[in-house]
């Protein structure tokens, strides 16, 4: 039941900063409204793309509160409660619940090494301590643990998890997750986080996507989801090819990597398109400059976004 | 031109052994003939699934010669020339050329660490020393290096590579490889090696697949490729879901891993289905026994293969 | 100058919990006093062994305040300010400074991927924002980045870092760090965090050690450091061999791993030795039980600690 | 008994090539004779430093035969039989045995993933099929598997292994290996392969070293081993510090990595010192040129080797 609510295109919201690294509220409003008006089905705040791990607790609260105010119930809001371990995640979860979001998103514990028993127990602790639906966030590139497919399905069956946001880069386990969820009566909403292979994920039965690139180009992802609903796979693939070309903004830069290359490119594109005032990044990440900005500009121009 | 020849379903051939670990020629013939009669478009011999790295040079020759004899020109044959470094691969390549295969398949060097310059030079050395079309085999789980997409496209444009067999498990780079190859005029045949996500690969534009599981169930992969050719994506997906369920034979065993779990399961299934005499494995890999065999049998029964 | 202060044996303090997972202050006092009375040269609180990433901000403050009160100036105190990114670490650092510790210990950022430029900038930001001496904590098994030796020496020369706690498991880079620090005029105190190879680290010129095992057996590490100061390397080695045998408490357990196996074994040993009331672990880590406790007991008995 | 024979300094022999990439026999003689005259205790041929994986079977035979002829019984010779899997290693072992070497050195299988059971069985198969003492070569950076300490001790006790060459970079497991071997009655000779931390390995009880750098500077390693035998640890450490500075030849180059940086630097140093005619590398590795050669020259000059 809860899962019906969390399907379709649910972009992770990129957070604009002023030059002085304060939250840039007007730019934030423009970005959020633009995505909602384009027809997205939900928004995910305080995930990796929202620079959650760079944000102090105060900043996290500011971001959620502003988002809830801007969204004003137009689409459901999922909020990340990402932190190193269980008790800290519960604290974030309780704060987020008081601010009026619709679901919570948690990774497995990280920094200290954990086995599968501890990971499963961690999700069960979150469920016991919190009231909102919980999504598991599978992102081994950040937490250095791949969530086990059978464990996820078990947690879905037991009502602990309402869904999974899969950024694992493992399309094989993704398919088994979708199949396992189906066999279990579809208790969870399975969302892919990989912008350039959403077509394959939809074909395999995914319930939606969480594409960071939808901050830059929400329209294509919305059209793609509609086409998938109608079984029009040629359109799904055609939209995907175009979006994959736009995603090259994260690959044409030089001398940057990881978060700085990915979210840095999104912020730079949004600045070039007039949505953001700056492409400022949180410390210790440098914002993109000079030739890197030019390279991104060229990709946007080639794809008709400028 | 060469690439037209190497499209569709091209299974990597699993090699049967007698209990004494000799090549079991009658079982080999049954397996090869069964796949050709099911309609596969080619065969890949001496890849990971053919236990190439377990085979002495004499055994490698025996395997190729028997295969060429059995196939007798009915479908094209690609032969692996896998070894640690360039000169050794060239030796294997020269021998394979004399035995009448149609193309060669090589990984990047492994064991000694190499950078991208050395990897590119290695493929160019192979091309200079050998006469047959060369496929690059991207299999980081074995060689611990992911082949760079831009390098592959460059080697395709330069006529060094006739294609890529992608077993990288990275569907994002796979899509960019397919797009880059398309933009370059389609010089290469791009094949996926991942049995359970062939549908997504076809949707993204792959030229074919190299599914180990096609030794067990070639019919589904042949039907799937035909459906993809006709744009019937619902069938492509439906066949894939069925094949993914059969692929569980590689996951239901306990206490085994890697090659022993994967190829061990294929051999066990083929024995249960009467194609192979034994499920014997090359040393130092144990063949599957007892409950592991029972678990595989159940998967085959559930999917109507027994 | 500051570095003279931070040499010798500086154990990371293991934190006892009550069965209900509250801070067990009486056990904490016993453990700290026992180590100081054994002659340790300093204490490191809120590192990995102090379950820093499992602790809420309130718990972190409780732990530091209790430790500062118990130590009462007898030895210098280093406090970890470990968190995902720079601004969050600065917040922890400001709080710790107000509680009267003597130095701060920080890892590089983690979760979001960073390059060497960002890592260096992060340490410089900490130095600019905080007043106490800062130690870099090199622990790739937790943060998935190895700190670059040349960068560390550069930060030492520039007065940004007062020292390094090396838990990298890389004895080659450790030697080059010690040599680079020496060539730069010894601006930093270089400490090894690896309990079982402290002898080699001392021989190569380390300024001290941060052995978690010293919670269980501080006397041996104190004797070892004195012997090293006197150039009595046979004793240094002999003590090390004995300590390595005691460290087997972290390897004789079954079905546990990482933090649960390491700190779990320390807590269990301290309970068996009457220092701790319980061997309770923070959620989601299970405390050791049954045969695992028996196995640890046998190691302690064999080495005369029970 | 056999192990007494294999102690002290046993360099892995770097192999000189002509510009046309043929074996340069006169340079080979100069290098081997220089090391023997400096007092090394044995020689290890066809390890990673001898470019074993780059060599065809014919080249492997040429290298061994030339070495055995040059050495002429003055020191024991250990020969690598490195290849992907068991049967292939046995073939190399049988050939090496006929050429008059004194011991064989084998890694675990690589390329195809193996578990600990398969690895142990592989060593037992080698022992059953071959007659000479067998050393296990622990080099996870090349084979992507760390040999288990308990397994190695078990194989030593059972007479399967005569020793271990440890290039694992894990000084903690190395200590436990030395202790486990001691507790088992010292059936194996435990040798470290890490040039810059030999002092710590000797202090912990190693039976010798296999330093690639000893091709460049054998005298220091010979003096160091003698000092270790006499318990003169200050000299052991002093020699190590000097050797660590010379080892910088492998780190001062730019744009190269792995084998090309390490063995490339050794070959370049030997050419600059007049021992080798060229610094030619096997394909696909580029030989060092220009500024990289100058950087190595400076290190050699600073350390009095030119």
CSV table of C-alpha atoms in Angstrom, one decimal, chain C:
chain,number,residue,atom,x,y,z
C,1,UNK,CA,57.7,20.8,20.8
C,2,UNK,CA,54.1,19.6,21.0
C,3,UNK,CA,55.2,16.3,19.6
C,4,UNK,CA,57.5,15.5,22.5
C,5,UNK,CA,54.3,15.4,24.5
C,6,UNK,CA,52.8,12.6,22.4
C,7,UNK,CA,55.3,9.8,22.4
C,8,UNK,CA,55.4,6.3,23.9
C,9,UNK,CA,52.4,4.1,24.6
C,10,UNK,CA,49.1,5.8,24.0
C,11,UNK,CA,46.3,3.2,24.1
C,12,UNK,CA,42.9,3.8,22.4
C,13,UNK,CA,40.5,3.5,25.3
C,14,UNK,CA,37.8,0.8,25.1
C,15,UNK,CA,34.5,2.0,26.4
C,16,UNK,CA,32.4,-0.2,28.7
C,17,UNK,CA,28.6,-0.3,28.5
C,18,UNK,CA,26.0,-1.5,30.9
C,19,UNK,CA,23.7,-4.3,29.8
C,20,UNK,CA,21.3,-1.5,28.8
C,21,UNK,CA,24.0,0.1,26.7
C,22,UNK,CA,24.5,3.1,29.0
C,23,UNK,CA,28.1,4.3,29.7
C,24,UNK,CA,29.4,2.2,32.6
C,25,UNK,CA,31.3,4.8,34.5
C,26,UNK,CA,32.8,2.7,37.3
C,27,UNK,CA,34.2,0.1,34.8
C,28,UNK,CA,35.5,3.0,32.7
C,29,UNK,CA,37.4,4.4,35.7
C,30,UNK,CA,38.9,1.0,36.5
C,31,UNK,CA,40.1,0.6,32.9
C,32,UNK,CA,41.6,4.1,32.6
C,33,UNK,CA,43.3,4.0,36.1
C,34,UNK,CA,44.7,0.6,35.4
C,35,UNK,CA,46.4,1.7,32.2
C,36,UNK,CA,47.7,5.0,33.8
C,37,UNK,CA,49.1,3.1,36.8
C,38,UNK,CA,50.8,0.6,34.4
C,39,UNK,CA,52.7,3.6,33.0
C,40,UNK,CA,51.1,4.5,29.7
C,41,UNK,CA,52.2,7.8,28.2
C,42,UNK,CA,48.8,9.1,27.0
C,43,UNK,CA,45.3,8.0,26.1
C,44,UNK,CA,43.4,8.2,22.9
C,45,UNK,CA,39.6,8.5,23.3
C,46,UNK,CA,36.9,8.3,20.6
C,47,UNK,CA,38.9,6.4,18.1
C,48,UNK,CA,37.6,3.3,16.4
C,49,UNK,CA,38.1,1.2,19.5
C,50,UNK,CA,36.1,3.7,21.5
C,51,UNK,CA,33.1,3.0,19.3
C,52,UNK,CA,33.1,6.7,18.2
C,53,UNK,CA,31.0,6.1,15.1
C,54,UNK,CA,28.4,4.2,17.2
C,55,UNK,CA,28.0,7.1,19.6
C,56,UNK,CA,25.5,9.9,19.4
C,57,UNK,CA,26.9,13.4,20.0
C,58,UNK,CA,25.6,13.3,23.6
C,59,UNK,CA,27.4,10.0,24.2
C,60,UNK,CA,30.6,11.4,22.7
C,61,UNK,CA,30.5,14.3,25.1
C,62,UNK,CA,29.8,12.0,28.1
C,63,UNK,CA,32.7,9.8,27.2
C,64,UNK,CA,35.2,12.7,26.8
C,65,UNK,CA,34.0,14.5,29.9
C,66,UNK,CA,34.3,11.4,32.0
C,67,UNK,CA,37.7,10.6,30.6
C,68,UNK,CA,39.1,14.1,31.3
C,69,UNK,CA,37.8,13.9,34.8
C,70,UNK,CA,39.3,10.5,35.5
C,71,UNK,CA,42.6,11.3,33.9
C,72,UNK,CA,42.9,14.6,35.7
C,73,UNK,CA,46.0,15.7,33.9
C,74,UNK,CA,48.1,12.6,34.7
C,75,UNK,CA,48.7,11.9,31.0
C,76,UNK,CA,47.8,13.8,27.8
C,77,UNK,CA,44.5,13.0,26.2
C,78,UNK,CA,43.9,12.8,22.4
C,79,UNK,CA,40.3,12.9,21.2
C,80,UNK,CA,38.9,11.6,18.0
C,81,UNK,CA,36.7,14.0,16.0
C,82,UNK,CA,35.8,11.4,13.4
C,83,UNK,CA,32.9,12.1,11.1
C,84,UNK,CA,32.1,11.9,7.4
C,85,UNK,CA,33.2,15.4,6.3
C,86,UNK,CA,35.0,18.6,7.3
C,87,UNK,CA,32.3,20.8,8.7
C,88,UNK,CA,31.0,17.9,10.9
C,89,UNK,CA,34.5,17.2,12.2
C,90,UNK,CA,35.0,20.9,13.0
C,91,UNK,CA,31.9,20.8,15.2
C,92,UNK,CA,33.2,17.8,17.1
C,93,UNK,CA,36.6,19.5,17.4
C,94,UNK,CA,35.1,22.7,18.9
C,95,UNK,CA,33.2,20.7,21.5
C,96,UNK,CA,36.2,18.6,22.4
C,97,UNK,CA,38.4,21.7,22.8
C,98,UNK,CA,35.9,23.0,25.4
C,99,UNK,CA,36.2,19.8,27.4
C,100,UNK,CA,39.9,20.1,28.0
C,101,UNK,CA,41.6,17.5,25.8
C,102,UNK,CA,45.2,18.0,24.6
C,103,UNK,CA,45.0,17.1,20.9
C,104,UNK,CA,42.5,16.1,18.3
C,105,UNK,CA,42.6,13.1,15.9
C,106,UNK,CA,40.9,13.2,12.5
C,107,UNK,CA,40.6,10.8,9.5
C,108,UNK,CA,40.2,12.0,6.0
C,109,UNK,CA,36.6,12.5,4.8
C,110,UNK,CA,34.7,9.3,4.0
C,111,UNK,CA,31.5,8.0,2.4
C,112,UNK,CA,31.7,10.5,-0.5
C,113,UNK,CA,34.8,9.8,-2.6
C,114,UNK,CA,37.6,12.3,-2.4
C,115,UNK,CA,40.9,12.8,-4.1
C,116,UNK,CA,44.2,13.8,-2.5
C,117,UNK,CA,43.5,17.6,-3.1
C,118,UNK,CA,40.3,17.4,-1.1
C,119,UNK,CA,41.9,15.3,1.6
C,120,UNK,CA,44.7,17.8,2.1
C,121,UNK,CA,42.3,20.7,2.1
C,122,UNK,CA,40.2,19.0,4.7
C,123,UNK,CA,43.1,18.8,7.1
C,124,UNK,CA,44.0,22.4,6.4
C,125,UNK,CA,40.4,23.5,7.2
C,126,UNK,CA,40.5,21.6,10.5
C,127,UNK,CA,43.8,23.4,11.4
C,128,UNK,CA,42.3,26.8,10.5
C,129,UNK,CA,39.1,26.3,12.5
C,130,UNK,CA,40.6,24.6,15.6
C,131,UNK,CA,43.3,25.4,18.1
C,132,UNK,CA,44.6,22.1,19.4
C,133,UNK,CA,47.3,20.0,17.8
C,134,UNK,CA,45.8,17.7,15.1
C,135,UNK,CA,46.8,14.1,14.4
C,136,UNK,CA,45.9,12.5,11.1
C,137,UNK,CA,44.4,9.0,11.5
C,138,UNK,CA,45.4,6.8,8.6
C,139,UNK,CA,42.9,3.9,8.6
C,140,UNK,CA,42.0,2.8,5.1
C,141,UNK,CA,40.1,-0.3,6.3
C,142,UNK,CA,37.4,2.1,7.6
C,143,UNK,CA,37.6,5.2,5.3
C,144,UNK,CA,38.8,3.4,2.1
C,145,UNK,CA,41.5,5.9,1.4
C,146,UNK,CA,45.2,5.5,2.2
C,147,UNK,CA,46.8,8.8,3.3
C,148,UNK,CA,49.6,9.8,1.0
C,149,UNK,CA,53.0,9.9,2.7
C,150,UNK,CA,54.3,13.0,0.9
C,151,UNK,CA,51.1,14.9,1.8
C,152,UNK,CA,51.4,14.0,5.5
C,153,UNK,CA,55.0,15.2,5.6
C,154,UNK,CA,54.0,18.4,3.8
C,155,UNK,CA,51.3,19.0,6.4
C,156,UNK,CA,53.7,18.3,9.1
C,157,UNK,CA,56.2,20.8,7.8
C,158,UNK,CA,53.5,23.4,7.4
C,159,UNK,CA,52.5,23.0,11.0
C,160,UNK,CA,49.0,21.6,10.1
C,161,UNK,CA,49.6,18.2,11.6
C,162,UNK,CA,51.3,17.4,15.0
C,163,UNK,CA,51.4,13.7,14.2
C,164,UNK,CA,50.0,10.6,12.5
C,165,UNK,CA,48.3,7.6,14.0
C,166,UNK,CA,49.0,4.9,11.4
C,167,UNK,CA,46.6,2.0,11.2
C,168,UNK,CA,47.1,1.5,7.5
C,169,UNK,CA,48.6,-2.0,7.7
C,170,UNK,CA,51.3,-0.8,5.2
C,171,UNK,CA,54.7,-1.1,6.9
C,172,UNK,CA,56.4,0.1,3.7
C,173,UNK,CA,54.7,3.5,3.6
C,174,UNK,CA,55.1,3.7,7.4
C,175,UNK,CA,58.9,3.5,7.0
C,176,UNK,CA,58.9,6.2,4.3
C,177,UNK,CA,56.7,8.3,6.6
C,178,UNK,CA,59.1,8.0,9.5
C,179,UNK,CA,62.0,8.8,7.2
C,180,UNK,CA,60.3,11.8,5.5
C,181,UNK,CA,59.3,13.1,8.9
C,182,UNK,CA,63.0,12.8,10.1
C,183,UNK,CA,64.3,14.5,6.9
C,184,UNK,CA,61.8,17.4,7.6
C,185,UNK,CA,63.2,18.0,11.1
C,186,UNK,CA,60.8,15.7,12.9
C,187,UNK,CA,57.8,18.0,13.1
C,188,UNK,CA,55.4,15.1,13.8
C,189,UNK,CA,54.9,12.3,16.2
C,190,UNK,CA,54.5,9.1,14.2
C,191,UNK,CA,52.5,6.4,16.1
C,192,UNK,CA,51.7,2.9,14.9
C,193,UNK,CA,48.3,1.4,15.6
C,194,UNK,CA,49.2,-2.2,14.9
C,195,UNK,CA,49.5,-4.1,18.1
C,196,UNK,CA,51.5,-7.1,16.8
C,197,UNK,CA,54.2,-5.4,14.9
C,198,UNK,CA,55.1,-2.6,17.2
C,199,UNK,CA,58.7,-3.9,17.5
C,200,UNK,CA,59.4,-3.4,13.8
C,201,UNK,CA,57.8,0.1,13.9
C,202,UNK,CA,60.0,1.1,16.8
C,203,UNK,CA,63.1,-0.3,15.1
C,204,UNK,CA,62.2,1.8,12.0
C,205,UNK,CA,62.0,4.9,14.2
C,206,UNK,CA,58.4,5.3,15.3
C,207,UNK,CA,57.7,7.8,18.2
C,208,UNK,CA,55.2,5.5,19.9
C,209,UNK,CA,52.2,3.2,19.6
C,210,UNK,CA,48.4,3.2,20.0
C,211,UNK,CA,47.7,-0.4,20.8
C,212,UNK,CA,44.1,-1.4,21.5
C,213,UNK,CA,45.4,-4.5,23.2
C,214,UNK,CA,47.0,-2.3,25.9
C,215,UNK,CA,43.6,-2.1,27.4
C,216,UNK,CA,44.0,-5.8,28.2
C,217,UNK,CA,47.7,-5.9,28.9
C,218,UNK,CA,49.3,-2.4,29.3
C,219,UNK,CA,52.3,-3.7,31.2
C,220,UNK,CA,53.9,-5.5,28.3
C,221,UNK,CA,53.6,-2.4,26.0
C,222,UNK,CA,55.1,-0.2,28.7
C,223,UNK,CA,58.1,-2.5,29.2
C,224,UNK,CA,58.5,-2.8,25.4
C,225,UNK,CA,58.6,1.0,25.0
C,226,UNK,CA,61.3,1.3,27.7
C,227,UNK,CA,63.4,-1.4,26.2
C,228,UNK,CA,63.1,0.3,22.8
C,229,UNK,CA,64.3,3.6,24.4
C,230,UNK,CA,67.3,1.7,25.7
C,231,UNK,CA,68.1,0.0,22.4
C,232,UNK,CA,67.4,-3.5,24.0
C,233,UNK,CA,65.9,-5.0,20.8
C,234,UNK,CA,65.8,-8.5,22.1
C,235,UNK,CA,63.5,-7.5,24.8
C,236,UNK,CA,61.4,-5.4,22.4
C,237,UNK,CA,61.0,-8.5,20.3
C,238,UNK,CA,60.4,-10.9,23.2
C,239,UNK,CA,57.6,-8.6,24.6
C,240,UNK,CA,56.1,-8.4,21.1
C,241,UNK,CA,56.0,-12.1,20.7
C,242,UNK,CA,54.1,-12.5,24.0
C,243,UNK,CA,51.7,-9.7,23.1
C,244,UNK,CA,51.1,-11.2,19.7
C,245,UNK,CA,50.0,-14.4,21.4
C,246,UNK,CA,47.6,-12.5,23.6
C,247,UNK,CA,46.2,-10.7,20.6
C,248,UNK,CA,45.0,-14.1,19.4
C,249,UNK,CA,41.9,-13.3,21.4
C,250,UNK,CA,40.7,-11.4,18.4
C,251,UNK,CA,41.2,-14.3,16.0
C,252,UNK,CA,39.9,-17.4,18.0
C,253,UNK,CA,36.3,-16.4,17.8
C,254,UNK,CA,33.9,-17.8,15.1
C,255,UNK,CA,31.1,-16.2,13.2
C,256,UNK,CA,32.1,-12.6,14.0
C,257,UNK,CA,34.2,-10.1,12.2
C,258,UNK,CA,35.6,-6.6,12.1
C,259,UNK,CA,34.7,-4.4,15.0
C,260,UNK,CA,32.7,-7.2,16.7
C,261,UNK,CA,35.7,-9.5,16.7
C,262,UNK,CA,38.3,-7.0,17.7
C,263,UNK,CA,36.7,-4.7,20.2
C,264,UNK,CA,34.3,-7.5,21.2
C,265,UNK,CA,37.3,-9.6,22.2
C,266,UNK,CA,38.9,-6.7,24.2
C,267,UNK,CA,35.6,-6.1,26.1
C,268,UNK,CA,35.2,-9.8,26.8
C,269,UNK,CA,38.8,-10.1,28.1
C,270,UNK,CA,38.3,-7.1,30.3
C,271,UNK,CA,35.1,-8.6,31.7
C,272,UNK,CA,36.8,-12.0,32.3
C,273,UNK,CA,39.7,-10.1,34.1
C,274,UNK,CA,37.2,-8.2,36.3
C,275,UNK,CA,37.9,-4.8,34.8
C,276,UNK,CA,34.5,-4.5,33.0
C,277,UNK,CA,31.1,-5.5,34.3
C,278,UNK,CA,29.8,-6.6,30.9
C,279,UNK,CA,31.1,-7.2,27.4
C,280,UNK,CA,28.1,-5.4,26.0
C,281,UNK,CA,28.4,-3.9,22.5
C,282,UNK,CA,26.6,-1.0,20.8
C,283,UNK,CA,23.8,-1.9,18.4
C,284,UNK,CA,23.9,-3.4,15.8
C,285,UNK,CA,26.8,-5.5,17.1
C,286,UNK,CA,26.2,-8.6,19.0
C,287,UNK,CA,28.3,-9.2,22.2
C,288,UNK,CA,30.4,-12.4,22.3
C,289,UNK,CA,28.9,-15.4,23.9
C,290,UNK,CA,29.3,-19.1,24.8
C,291,UNK,CA,32.1,-20.8,23.0
C,292,UNK,CA,33.6,-17.5,21.8
C,293,UNK,CA,34.0,-16.4,25.4
C,294,UNK,CA,35.5,-19.7,26.3
C,295,UNK,CA,38.0,-19.5,23.4
C,296,UNK,CA,39.1,-16.0,24.7
C,297,UNK,CA,39.4,-17.3,28.2
C,298,UNK,CA,41.8,-20.1,27.1
C,299,UNK,CA,44.1,-17.6,25.4
C,300,UNK,CA,44.2,-15.4,28.5
C,301,UNK,CA,44.9,-18.4,30.7
C,302,UNK,CA,47.6,-19.7,28.4
C,303,UNK,CA,49.3,-16.3,28.7
C,304,UNK,CA,49.0,-15.9,32.4
C,305,UNK,CA,46.4,-13.2,32.4
C,306,UNK,CA,43.7,-15.2,34.3
